[in-house]
XYZ file of C-alpha atoms in Angstrom:
707
model
C -25.711 -39.945 -22.496
C -26.874 -38.389 -19.239
C -24.324 -39.317 -16.632
C -26.986 -39.941 -14.009
C -28.686 -42.604 -16.175
C -26.602 -45.689 -15.508
C -23.261 -44.542 -16.865
C -19.978 -45.587 -15.379
C -18.827 -42.003 -14.959
C -18.177 -40.430 -11.604
C -21.520 -39.791 -9.882
C -22.876 -36.290 -9.476
C -22.081 -34.543 -6.208
C -24.431 -32.038 -4.595
C -22.814 -29.235 -2.640
C -24.125 -27.670 0.530
C -25.975 -25.013 -1.484
C -27.968 -27.709 -3.304
C -26.257 -27.280 -6.695
C -24.532 -29.924 -8.760
C -20.802 -29.526 -8.453
C -18.438 -30.094 -11.376
C -20.959 -31.699 -13.761
C -23.559 -30.345 -16.196
C -26.528 -32.689 -16.667
C -28.273 -32.940 -20.049
C -31.655 -31.889 -18.609
C -32.285 -28.537 -17.062
C -31.157 -28.666 -13.450
C -33.848 -29.620 -10.944
C -31.908 -28.185 -8.064
C -33.379 -24.699 -7.861
C -34.683 -23.583 -4.487
C -37.867 -25.071 -3.030
C -39.306 -21.580 -2.772
C -38.961 -21.121 -6.525
C -41.103 -24.225 -7.016
C -43.984 -22.718 -5.118
C -43.657 -19.391 -6.942
C -43.611 -21.007 -10.390
C -46.636 -23.127 -9.483
C -48.713 -20.106 -8.493
C -47.556 -18.061 -11.486
C -48.912 -20.690 -13.867
C -52.444 -19.707 -12.871
C -52.144 -16.067 -13.887
C -52.216 -14.338 -17.240
C -53.464 -17.167 -19.451
C -56.328 -19.595 -19.622
C -54.076 -22.576 -20.344
C -51.125 -22.857 -17.916
C -47.627 -23.067 -19.310
C -46.262 -26.622 -19.421
C -44.232 -27.751 -16.438
C -40.741 -28.959 -17.170
C -39.827 -29.840 -13.605
C -41.776 -30.611 -10.476
C -40.504 -30.512 -6.913
C -36.943 -29.356 -6.764
C -34.389 -31.527 -5.013
C -33.112 -29.874 -1.861
C -30.121 -31.838 -0.598
C -28.636 -29.049 1.534
C -28.806 -29.972 5.261
C -29.404 -27.909 8.377
C -33.072 -26.884 8.100
C -35.088 -26.539 11.321
C -37.734 -29.251 11.714
C -40.983 -28.806 13.628
C -41.738 -31.507 16.205
C -45.042 -31.274 18.067
C -44.920 -34.773 19.642
C -48.669 -35.079 18.986
C -49.919 -37.742 16.615
C -52.229 -37.188 13.642
C -52.848 -39.599 10.788
C -53.953 -38.302 7.369
C -54.939 -40.654 4.558
C -55.406 -39.414 0.979
C -57.404 -41.689 -1.329
C -58.741 -41.589 -4.863
C -62.000 -43.424 -4.094
C -64.110 -44.289 -1.097
C -62.897 -47.785 -0.016
C -59.237 -47.417 -1.132
C -58.318 -47.087 2.541
C -60.331 -50.145 3.585
C -58.847 -52.321 0.852
C -55.253 -51.123 0.706
C -54.309 -49.275 3.936
C -55.753 -51.629 6.516
C -54.897 -53.147 8.961
C -52.431 -50.278 9.560
C -55.176 -47.651 9.716
C -57.244 -49.637 12.211
C -54.211 -50.297 14.431
C -53.508 -46.579 14.683
C -57.155 -45.703 15.373
C -57.220 -48.395 18.073
C -54.210 -46.762 19.740
C -55.997 -43.389 19.921
C -54.374 -41.647 16.955
C -56.898 -39.185 15.440
C -57.589 -39.863 11.780
C -58.603 -37.638 8.881
C -59.438 -39.301 5.562
C -59.419 -37.209 2.384
C -61.309 -38.681 -0.597
C -60.455 -36.867 -3.808
C -63.124 -38.235 -6.172
C -66.862 -38.634 -5.643
C -66.600 -42.326 -6.481
C -69.680 -42.000 -8.670
C -68.251 -44.014 -11.623
C -71.203 -44.691 -13.947
C -73.735 -43.776 -11.275
C -75.066 -47.326 -10.899
C -75.107 -48.758 -7.374
C -75.820 -52.292 -8.505
C -77.595 -54.566 -6.019
C -76.230 -58.135 -6.320
C -78.883 -60.604 -7.351
C -81.403 -58.004 -8.475
C -82.548 -58.426 -12.049
C -83.077 -55.614 -14.488
C -81.093 -52.517 -15.345
C -79.848 -50.358 -12.472
C -80.824 -46.729 -12.932
C -77.833 -44.372 -13.031
C -77.819 -41.697 -10.313
C -74.274 -40.380 -9.740
C -75.271 -38.102 -6.867
C -77.014 -40.939 -5.028
C -74.188 -43.436 -5.672
C -71.619 -40.991 -4.299
C -73.825 -40.439 -1.253
C -74.232 -44.189 -0.723
C -70.450 -44.701 -0.758
C -70.054 -41.903 1.787
C -72.624 -43.607 3.992
C -70.773 -46.886 3.621
C -67.619 -45.225 4.920
C -69.517 -43.794 7.884
C -70.784 -47.283 8.659
C -67.311 -48.834 8.382
C -65.556 -46.243 10.541
C -68.305 -46.196 13.167
C -67.809 -49.938 13.485
C -64.019 -49.433 13.624
C -64.534 -47.036 16.545
C -66.521 -49.690 18.386
C -69.935 -48.102 17.797
C -73.103 -49.217 16.063
C -72.608 -48.842 12.328
C -75.657 -46.542 12.041
C -74.361 -44.114 14.672
C -75.097 -40.538 13.474
C -72.137 -38.398 12.448
C -71.760 -34.649 12.738
C -71.878 -33.306 9.182
C -70.598 -29.932 8.095
C -69.092 -27.860 5.298
C -65.366 -27.101 5.220
C -64.069 -24.087 3.304
C -60.874 -24.921 1.442
C -58.242 -22.860 -0.345
C -59.651 -21.056 -3.361
C -63.059 -20.724 -1.647
C -63.858 -24.318 -2.538
C -66.115 -26.393 -0.323
C -66.079 -29.984 0.898
C -68.257 -32.057 3.176
C -66.656 -33.017 6.487
C -68.148 -35.744 8.680
C -66.880 -36.213 12.238
C -67.364 -38.986 14.806
C -65.679 -39.433 18.184
C -65.774 -42.225 20.731
C -63.688 -41.896 23.876
C -60.160 -40.999 22.820
C -60.810 -41.957 19.187
C -61.724 -39.501 16.473
C -62.338 -39.904 12.744
C -62.987 -37.126 10.209
C -63.991 -37.833 6.615
C -63.386 -35.074 4.049
C -65.102 -35.501 0.668
C -63.626 -33.282 -2.062
C -65.929 -35.069 -4.540
C -64.185 -34.348 -7.847
C -65.954 -36.118 -10.687
C -64.423 -39.462 -11.702
C -65.525 -38.907 -15.295
C -66.139 -35.826 -17.403
C -67.150 -35.015 -20.993
C -64.362 -36.108 -23.362
C -62.320 -37.329 -20.384
C -63.362 -40.737 -19.081
C -60.406 -40.776 -16.655
C -60.869 -37.265 -15.338
C -58.356 -37.036 -12.469
C -55.508 -38.555 -14.536
C -56.330 -35.949 -17.183
C -56.154 -33.244 -14.516
C -52.630 -34.408 -13.684
C -51.561 -34.819 -17.295
C -53.322 -32.239 -19.487
C -52.657 -28.520 -19.355
C -56.223 -27.472 -20.153
C -58.068 -29.964 -17.929
C -60.491 -28.744 -15.269
C -63.080 -30.554 -13.159
C -66.222 -29.705 -11.240
C -67.329 -31.495 -8.125
C -70.332 -33.768 -7.740
C -73.004 -32.705 -5.236
C -73.836 -35.910 -3.402
C -77.436 -36.550 -2.412
C -78.111 -35.263 1.102
C -74.734 -33.514 1.414
C -74.627 -30.199 3.316
C -72.501 -28.844 0.440
C -74.871 -26.918 -1.823
C -72.583 -25.467 -4.499
C -70.098 -27.145 -6.797
C -66.410 -26.213 -6.856
C -63.982 -26.062 -9.762
C -60.517 -27.621 -9.746
C -57.497 -27.440 -11.979
C -54.046 -28.956 -11.456
C -52.740 -26.294 -9.100
C -56.082 -25.976 -7.349
C -56.076 -29.612 -6.234
C -52.470 -29.478 -5.031
C -53.227 -26.241 -3.210
C -56.293 -27.711 -1.490
C -54.297 -30.747 -0.332
C -51.543 -28.476 0.987
C -54.156 -26.440 2.857
C -55.519 -29.590 4.485
C -52.007 -30.631 5.511
C -51.411 -27.202 7.009
C -54.742 -27.355 8.853
C -54.268 -30.819 10.366
C -50.446 -30.914 10.638
C -50.315 -34.703 10.165
C -47.392 -36.613 11.619
C -48.195 -39.662 9.461
C -49.474 -39.462 5.873
C -50.782 -42.522 4.038
C -50.917 -42.306 0.244
C -51.406 -44.642 -2.673
C -48.673 -45.714 -5.126
C -47.379 -42.933 -7.434
C -45.226 -45.317 -9.515
C -46.966 -48.687 -10.002
C -45.251 -51.655 -11.587
C -45.158 -52.159 -15.318
C -47.737 -54.875 -15.950
C -48.450 -56.297 -19.412
C -51.941 -57.834 -19.527
C -54.208 -58.675 -22.423
C -56.856 -56.039 -23.112
C -59.781 -58.080 -21.813
C -58.024 -58.862 -18.532
C -56.877 -55.278 -18.104
C -60.359 -53.841 -18.596
C -61.929 -56.432 -16.325
C -59.412 -55.589 -13.608
C -59.728 -51.781 -14.136
C -55.966 -51.419 -14.576
C -54.481 -48.649 -16.690
C -52.750 -49.769 -19.893
C -49.327 -51.180 -19.073
C -49.375 -50.737 -15.284
C -50.610 -52.678 -12.275
C -53.047 -50.156 -10.796
C -56.099 -48.001 -11.429
C -55.204 -44.733 -13.165
C -57.051 -42.724 -10.481
C -54.853 -44.284 -7.776
C -51.688 -43.254 -9.599
C -52.891 -39.718 -10.323
C -54.100 -39.061 -6.764
C -50.866 -40.492 -5.349
C -48.905 -38.150 -7.635
C -51.012 -35.182 -6.522
C -50.473 -36.240 -2.900
C -46.691 -36.381 -3.271
C -46.639 -33.074 -5.117
C -48.700 -31.577 -2.281
C -46.319 -32.899 0.370
C -43.387 -31.368 -1.471
C -45.209 -28.041 -1.806
C -46.187 -28.116 1.887
C -42.537 -28.555 2.827
C -41.547 -25.730 0.446
C -44.198 -23.350 1.809
C -43.301 -24.169 5.403
C -39.574 -23.649 4.836
C -40.014 -20.342 3.040
C -38.427 -17.371 4.817
C -36.599 -19.582 7.314
C -39.611 -21.550 8.546
C -39.426 -25.088 9.937
C -39.883 -28.266 7.919
C -43.070 -30.070 9.059
C -42.185 -33.278 10.892
C -44.116 -36.116 9.243
C -43.458 -39.603 7.950
C -45.088 -41.212 4.931
C -46.217 -44.660 3.881
C -47.383 -45.408 0.326
C -49.483 -48.485 -0.338
C -49.684 -50.719 -3.367
C -53.141 -50.971 -4.945
C -54.185 -53.476 -7.601
C -50.644 -54.853 -7.317
C -52.188 -57.082 -4.618
C -53.831 -59.145 -7.351
C -50.533 -60.131 -8.951
C -48.481 -61.256 -5.940
C -48.859 -63.691 -3.029
C -51.303 -62.666 -0.317
C -49.422 -61.706 2.825
C -52.148 -61.431 5.501
C -53.144 -64.386 7.716
C -56.823 -65.266 7.923
C -57.650 -63.398 11.183
C -56.529 -60.108 9.606
C -58.328 -60.866 6.353
C -61.531 -61.344 8.337
C -60.937 -58.009 10.124
C -60.553 -56.167 6.830
C -63.532 -57.946 5.311
C -65.768 -57.033 8.271
C -65.215 -53.309 7.643
C -65.779 -53.781 3.918
C -69.069 -55.566 4.647
C -70.141 -52.535 6.667
C -69.012 -50.269 3.827
C -70.808 -52.327 1.179
C -73.979 -52.318 3.208
C -77.286 -53.656 1.942
C -80.273 -52.169 0.149
C -82.551 -53.489 2.917
C -80.758 -51.574 5.677
C -82.481 -48.639 7.355
C -79.476 -46.344 7.635
C -81.276 -43.017 7.281
C -79.332 -41.897 4.191
C -81.493 -40.929 1.208
C -78.800 -41.846 -1.339
C -78.386 -45.425 -0.125
C -76.741 -47.527 2.570
C -73.403 -48.451 1.061
C -71.610 -49.548 -2.088
C -73.772 -52.615 -2.586
C -71.440 -54.422 -4.985
C -68.791 -54.550 -2.213
C -71.049 -55.906 0.539
C -71.710 -59.336 1.964
C -69.122 -61.973 1.211
C -67.878 -60.355 -2.001
C -64.582 -58.986 -0.592
C -63.653 -62.550 0.400
C -64.907 -64.094 -2.851
C -63.429 -61.475 -5.175
C -60.851 -63.378 -7.283
C -58.637 -60.279 -7.353
C -57.939 -60.857 -3.659
C -57.322 -57.203 -2.750
C -58.549 -57.742 0.809
C -56.009 -60.496 1.420
C -52.857 -58.386 1.221
C -51.354 -55.092 2.333
C -48.159 -54.281 0.431
C -45.953 -51.195 0.793
C -44.602 -49.299 -2.197
C -41.357 -48.541 -0.346
C -40.794 -51.515 2.014
C -38.081 -50.988 4.586
C -36.638 -53.179 7.363
C -37.051 -50.183 9.691
C -35.082 -47.099 10.706
C -31.292 -47.281 10.481
C -29.743 -47.686 13.944
C -26.035 -47.162 14.667
C -23.887 -46.878 17.783
C -21.786 -43.716 17.960
C -18.218 -43.819 19.371
C -19.455 -42.358 22.690
C -21.926 -45.240 23.140
C -25.073 -43.321 22.239
C -27.456 -44.755 19.683
C -28.206 -42.787 16.549
C -31.405 -43.368 14.576
C -31.689 -42.343 10.926
C -34.937 -42.007 8.997
C -36.940 -39.816 6.634
C -38.895 -36.947 8.204
C -40.553 -34.189 6.219
C -39.271 -35.976 3.070
C -35.675 -35.372 4.260
C -33.074 -37.555 5.930
C -32.691 -36.881 9.656
C -30.705 -38.173 12.615
C -31.914 -38.526 16.189
C -29.384 -39.236 18.950
C -29.783 -40.571 22.451
C -29.285 -37.879 25.034
C -27.141 -40.322 27.087
C -25.938 -43.853 26.333
C -28.732 -46.299 27.104
C -31.191 -43.560 28.115
C -33.827 -44.306 25.480
C -34.418 -40.538 25.335
C -33.918 -38.819 22.011
C -32.717 -35.434 20.866
C -34.637 -33.297 18.411
C -34.092 -34.439 14.819
C -31.031 -33.117 13.034
C -31.685 -32.392 9.365
C -29.386 -34.121 6.875
C -31.171 -32.829 3.757
C -31.462 -34.854 0.575
C -35.164 -34.335 -0.071
C -37.610 -35.084 -1.395
C -36.955 -38.691 -0.421
C -39.174 -41.757 -0.482
C -39.734 -43.436 2.907
C -36.945 -45.560 4.321
C -33.182 -45.470 4.012
C -30.665 -48.132 3.096
C -27.358 -48.283 4.935
C -23.919 -49.888 4.938
C -21.012 -49.453 7.351
C -17.521 -49.143 5.873
C -14.648 -51.127 7.360
C -13.401 -47.997 9.136
C -16.772 -47.541 10.888
C -18.169 -44.736 8.719
C -21.796 -44.967 7.670
C -23.262 -44.731 4.180
C -26.955 -43.815 3.876
C -28.853 -44.510 0.651
C -32.144 -42.961 -0.433
C -34.595 -42.937 -3.321
C -35.144 -39.326 -4.374
C -38.035 -37.768 -6.282
C -35.667 -35.607 -8.316
C -38.591 -34.342 -10.421
C -42.335 -34.839 -10.022
C -44.518 -32.784 -12.324
C -47.833 -33.036 -14.091
C -48.722 -31.392 -17.416
C -46.311 -33.828 -19.056
C -43.402 -32.355 -17.138
C -40.413 -34.291 -15.828
C -40.908 -37.298 -13.567
C -37.519 -38.565 -12.444
C -36.262 -40.785 -9.650
C -32.662 -41.319 -8.658
C -30.677 -43.125 -6.002
C -28.524 -40.959 -3.764
C -25.928 -41.598 -1.075
C -24.686 -39.685 1.975
C -21.228 -40.606 3.255
C -20.048 -39.968 6.806
C -16.753 -38.104 7.201
C -15.800 -39.792 10.487
C -17.483 -42.571 12.501
C -20.447 -41.004 14.313
C -19.569 -37.595 12.883
C -20.798 -35.198 10.191
C -21.499 -36.142 6.597
C -20.161 -35.119 3.213
C -22.385 -33.738 0.448
C -25.114 -35.871 -1.084
C -23.977 -37.811 -4.154
C -26.258 -38.888 -7.001
C -25.927 -42.507 -8.134
C -28.330 -42.243 -11.045
C -30.827 -44.914 -11.963
C -30.344 -48.388 -13.455
C -33.082 -47.649 -16.015
C -32.488 -45.721 -19.240
C -35.651 -43.615 -19.401
C -37.711 -41.728 -16.860
C -40.887 -43.795 -17.114
C -39.031 -47.018 -16.359
C -36.911 -45.185 -13.819
C -40.039 -44.425 -11.769
C -40.531 -48.158 -11.130
C -37.323 -48.808 -9.201
C -37.385 -49.881 -5.574
C -35.714 -48.887 -2.339
C -31.922 -49.280 -2.013
C -30.318 -52.108 -0.017
C -26.568 -52.294 0.568
C -23.953 -54.458 2.262
C -20.187 -54.141 2.808
C -18.085 -57.133 1.753
C -14.978 -58.214 3.703
C -12.785 -56.755 0.940
C -14.233 -53.292 1.696
C -16.363 -52.969 -1.416
C -19.974 -51.880 -0.931
C -22.613 -53.681 -2.984
C -25.760 -51.631 -3.659
C -28.885 -53.444 -4.857
C -32.248 -52.221 -6.108
C -35.305 -53.779 -7.730
C -35.542 -52.552 -11.326
C -38.418 -51.931 -13.754
C -38.289 -55.541 -15.016
C -38.884 -56.634 -11.401
C -35.394 -58.087 -11.330
C -32.319 -56.842 -9.432
C -29.702 -54.279 -10.474
C -26.448 -53.565 -8.662
C -23.724 -50.955 -8.445
C -20.453 -51.387 -6.509
C -18.420 -48.841 -4.556
C -14.725 -49.626 -4.730
C -12.429 -49.203 -1.748
C -11.163 -45.884 -3.149
C -14.716 -44.480 -3.072
C -15.436 -44.642 -6.813
C -18.593 -46.304 -8.114
C -18.783 -48.749 -11.003
C -21.535 -48.993 -13.608
C -25.046 -50.257 -12.965
C -25.322 -53.973 -13.756
C -28.510 -55.985 -14.360
C -28.173 -59.221 -12.375
C -30.983 -60.953 -14.242
C -33.128 -63.576 -12.570
C -36.882 -64.002 -12.143
C -39.471 -61.421 -11.120
C -39.447 -60.462 -7.434
C -41.176 -58.096 -5.066
C -39.388 -55.111 -3.563
C -37.892 -55.421 -0.095
C -34.558 -57.053 -0.921
C -32.268 -58.474 1.785
C -28.473 -58.671 1.562
C -25.876 -60.324 3.790
C -22.361 -61.768 3.841
C -21.825 -65.425 4.780
C -18.992 -66.947 6.797
C -16.928 -67.460 3.656
C -17.079 -63.751 2.788
C -19.547 -64.107 -0.094
C -22.267 -61.515 -0.716
C -25.844 -62.826 -0.976
C -29.125 -61.181 -2.024
C -32.587 -62.640 -1.415
C -35.973 -61.474 -2.662
C -39.566 -62.709 -2.539
C -40.847 -64.173 -5.802
C -44.300 -65.460 -6.666
C -43.568 -69.119 -5.995
C -40.313 -69.141 -4.050
C -37.504 -67.019 -2.628
C -34.977 -65.980 -5.284
C -31.265 -65.907 -4.576
C -28.183 -64.164 -6.004
C -24.643 -64.731 -4.716
C -20.931 -64.978 -5.541
C -19.044 -68.145 -6.432
C -16.223 -66.836 -4.267
C -15.420 -63.542 -2.470
C -14.739 -60.780 -4.983
C -16.469 -62.583 -7.844
C -19.601 -61.168 -9.578
C -22.956 -61.603 -7.886
C -25.147 -63.803 -10.112
C -28.590 -65.404 -9.988
C -28.874 -68.987 -8.732
C -31.486 -70.834 -10.781
C -33.224 -73.973 -9.606
C -33.509 -73.167 -5.910
C -36.255 -74.695 -3.789
C -36.737 -72.061 -1.098
C -40.451 -72.078 -0.135
C -42.791 -69.334 -1.312
C -42.864 -66.161 0.817
C -45.756 -63.773 1.392
C -43.440 -60.757 1.475
C -39.855 -59.641 2.162
C -37.472 -62.101 3.787
C -34.848 -61.421 6.456
C -31.406 -63.025 6.172
C -28.987 -63.436 9.095
C -25.722 -65.332 9.668
C -26.377 -68.833 10.973
C -24.324 -71.556 12.633
C -21.263 -72.788 10.790
C -20.895 -69.711 8.608
C -24.111 -70.273 6.672
C -27.193 -68.098 6.415
C -30.746 -68.382 7.714
C -33.883 -66.874 6.199
C -36.872 -65.759 8.282
C -40.242 -64.972 6.732
C -43.915 -65.890 6.660
C -45.443 -67.926 3.870
C -48.501 -66.610 2.014
C -51.593 -66.230 4.223
C -49.761 -67.771 7.202
C -49.248 -66.432 10.715
C -46.507 -68.992 11.444
C -42.833 -68.240 10.949
C -40.746 -70.079 8.351
C -37.001 -70.552 8.880
C -34.784 -71.914 6.116
C -31.063 -72.642 6.327
C -29.102 -71.832 3.168
C -25.989 -73.723 1.999
C -26.621 -76.976 3.782
C -26.321 -77.832 7.444
C -28.941 -79.257 9.749
C -32.503 -77.992 9.223
C -33.148 -74.833 11.186
C -35.412 -75.073 14.222
C -38.481 -72.895 13.701
C -39.525 -70.839 16.752
C -43.178 -70.203 17.561
C -43.586 -66.548 16.623
C -47.074 -65.963 15.243
C -47.959 -62.642 13.673
C -47.823 -60.838 10.347
C -45.493 -58.623 8.367
C -41.734 -58.572 8.094
C -39.693 -60.241 10.830
C -36.432 -58.842 12.180
C -33.866 -61.430 13.285
C -30.325 -61.579 14.661
C -28.427 -64.793 15.312
C -26.787 -65.266 18.725
C -25.097 -68.229 20.480
C -28.300 -68.673 22.512
C -30.449 -68.802 19.409
C -32.141 -66.197 17.224
C -33.532 -62.947 18.562
C -36.787 -62.103 16.752
C -38.742 -58.874 16.349
C -42.106 -58.365 14.661
C -45.809 -57.690 15.108
C -48.365 -60.031 16.626
C -51.826 -60.446 15.143
C -53.051 -57.399 17.087
C -50.305 -55.222 15.650
C -48.337 -55.027 18.893
C -44.555 -55.189 18.849
C -43.233 -58.549 20.025
C -39.642 -59.433 20.857
C -38.395 -62.974 21.434
C -35.046 -63.667 23.109
C -33.786 -67.181 23.842
C -37.265 -68.573 23.232
C -38.984 -66.150 25.635
C -41.477 -63.797 24.038
C -42.496 -60.372 25.313
C -45.177 -58.116 23.849
C -45.180 -54.355 24.083
C -48.765 -53.669 25.101
C -48.670 -49.932 24.417
C -47.481 -47.860 21.494
C -48.974 -49.900 18.658
C -46.775 -49.678 15.589
C -48.367 -49.135 12.215
C -45.374 -47.421 10.624
C -44.155 -50.481 8.766
C -41.374 -52.102 10.833
C -39.237 -51.452 13.904
C -35.525 -52.317 13.839
C -33.776 -54.942 15.962
C -30.520 -53.760 17.536
C -28.140 -55.743 19.746
C -26.038 -53.670 22.106
C -24.805 -53.529 25.718
C -28.421 -53.560 26.917
C -29.108 -56.719 24.959
C -31.910 -56.941 22.431
C -33.496 -53.589 21.697
C -36.426 -52.719 19.436
C -36.213 -49.253 17.866
C -39.008 -47.740 15.811
C -40.835 -44.573 14.873
C -44.109 -43.809 16.597
C -47.227 -42.156 15.262
C -45.854 -38.868 16.596
C -42.978 -39.205 14.072
C -40.502 -39.613 16.915
C -38.260 -42.579 17.844
C -38.972 -44.993 20.652
C -36.896 -47.884 21.964
C -37.874 -50.887 24.028
C -35.830 -53.588 25.718
C -38.038 -56.583 26.485
C -36.893 -57.013 30.096
C -38.163 -53.505 30.954
C -41.692 -53.894 29.586
C -42.562 -57.569 29.368
C -46.177 -58.646 29.192
C-alpha cells in the first residue's frame, strides 16, 4: 500500500531540496524540479508524431525561499471553455471587480459552435446549422453583455483585432474601454467537436494523438485557422499569462464531484458520465491549472521570480445539485447580463453572424430548471486568509500566491502596512489554507496540493500537506505529506480544502470533505504523530467545513447539506467525533460559520438559500439567539464578544461590511471579489483582513473608515 494513501504510517516529509526524506513511494517521485517539467513538456513535441505518454504532470515544489514578483497593479484573467461560462458561473465576482476598475481579459478556449444551430425560441421548423455564424453570434452576445457591464449601450462598437500567440497561432481580440474600466475578449476558437471526437477538448487533454483546428467565426478579423495539440494549448495559455501578468486568475473546476445520474438526466443536463459538470469545463480547467504551473516553472527558471497571482476556481453544473446561494437582487443582476448575451434575432446589432446565443435570451436564465444563474459556488471555499499575531505584536497573514504558501508581515504593530511576501513553498497548492494553533502557540498550516496533474492519461494526484512552525511567530519545518483519505487517484481528486482545530487536550483534528461528499478526519497526537484517516460517515454535504471547540472541550464540525446543516461532535472530550443524526438545523445556502456562544455553547451564522438575511442558530440548547440585521450574500465571518457578535461579510453591492455591537460600517472602496476577508480581534478591536485584486493584503478597522 502506498503510504500516502490513507495509511497509518508516519507521513512523508519533504526536505528543503524538495525531495522525500526517508521514504520511497510506490509511484515514481513527482518531486523533480519545476524546470524539468517544462523541459519534458517541450521535448514531447519533437522527434515523433505521437507524443510519449505523460506519467507525471506539474512537479511538487515544496522548497521555500523563492523570490516572488509583486507589481501592486491589478489584472483579472478569466479562462473559460465556452462563451457564457463566465456570466453563469463567475458572476457576480467578475462584475464587482470590473466595477472597481480592475482591467479584465477573458480567454474563451472553444468556439462554442456546438452543433451549429442558433435556435430561436418559438420559431417553428428546423434551424439550419452554421457553426461559423453560431460562434460569431455568441461572440457578439458577449460584447453586448460586457458593454452593458461597463455601463454602455449594449451595441457599442468594440475595437477588433488579431493577436499572434505562441506557435504563430492567431486569435481574435476585442477591446472596449469606458473611463477607468477595460475589458478584452480573446477567442481562441478551438472546435468543440471534431471527426471521431464529439468531445474534442477533453480528447485533447486525454488522448496522445489528438489535435484540433480552430473555427473561423463569421465576420472575424482572423482569416486563417490554427492547429492545437496538448502542449500547444498549454503553451498558448502560458503566453497569455506572461503577456497580461494577471494578479487574479478565475478558472473552472478541474475536479468536479462524482455524480451518479440516470442516462437520460445526464444527457439532458450535458454532464459527463459520473461527474457533476460538462466535460469541456473540466478539460479547460485542467489545461488552465497546468498552464499556471508551467508559467510558474518558466518564470522561476534560472533564478527568476515567481509571478504573484491568486486563483479562484468556480463550480459549474454543480449549481444544479445544491441549494441556490444568491439572493434575488444578485440573481437579477446576473440574469440581466445573460439577457444581453442571449440577445434576440430581431435586434439590429450589426453582426452578420447573429446578435447573441438566442436560446439563452429573454427570461430563460431565470426559468431554466437547472438554476445555474441562481448560485455562485467556489471549488475551494475558504473562510479567508490565515491571520496570526506574532510575539512582537505584528500581524502575519498567510495565503497562497503563485500557487505557493506565503507570509506577509506588518511592518510595525498596528500599522496596516505589509512587507513583501515571504515564500514558504509547498506548491502547487489549491487556493486557501487551513490552520490550527498548537497549545504552545506554534502554527500549523494545511494545504491541498496538486501533487501531479497531467493529461495523456498521466498521473492526476491530490494530497493534503502540512507546514509546522518551529517556534511561535518563527520559521517553519519542512512540508509534510498527509496523504489522501481516498484510495485511488480519481476519487482523490474530489477531496475538499482542509479545516483543522486544536482540542484542549492538545490534539489537532483535521477534517476534509471526501469523494462521497461526507467528512474524513485525521488526528495529530500531542507527540506530533498522525493517526490514520477515518471516514466519519454522515449525509452528503458541500465543501467549506467549519470546526470549533465548545465550552466543555468537545470538538464540533458543521457542514452545509441540501436540506439542513449537518453536525459531527464528541460525546465527551477525547472521544471519537461522530455524526449526529436527526438534527433540525435549518437549510443553508452555503458554508456556515461557528463561534463560541454564551454559556459555553456554540452559535452558527449563515444565510439560507436565496436569502439576503442572516440566520443565527444556537447549538446545544440555551435561549434562542438574537439575529442581527446584516443583509448581504456569501459567507459570514463572526466572533463572539461580551458586547455581542462581531460580524464581517459582503453587502449586496459586494462591499465589505463590518458590524460591531450592532453598529454597521461599510468599506466603500476596495471591493472584494476574492472570496472572503478574515475577521481578527486584536488590540485595535475588530479588524477585517483580506487580499485585494492586486494580490496584496489590506486591513480595515471600522472606526477608521466608516460609511
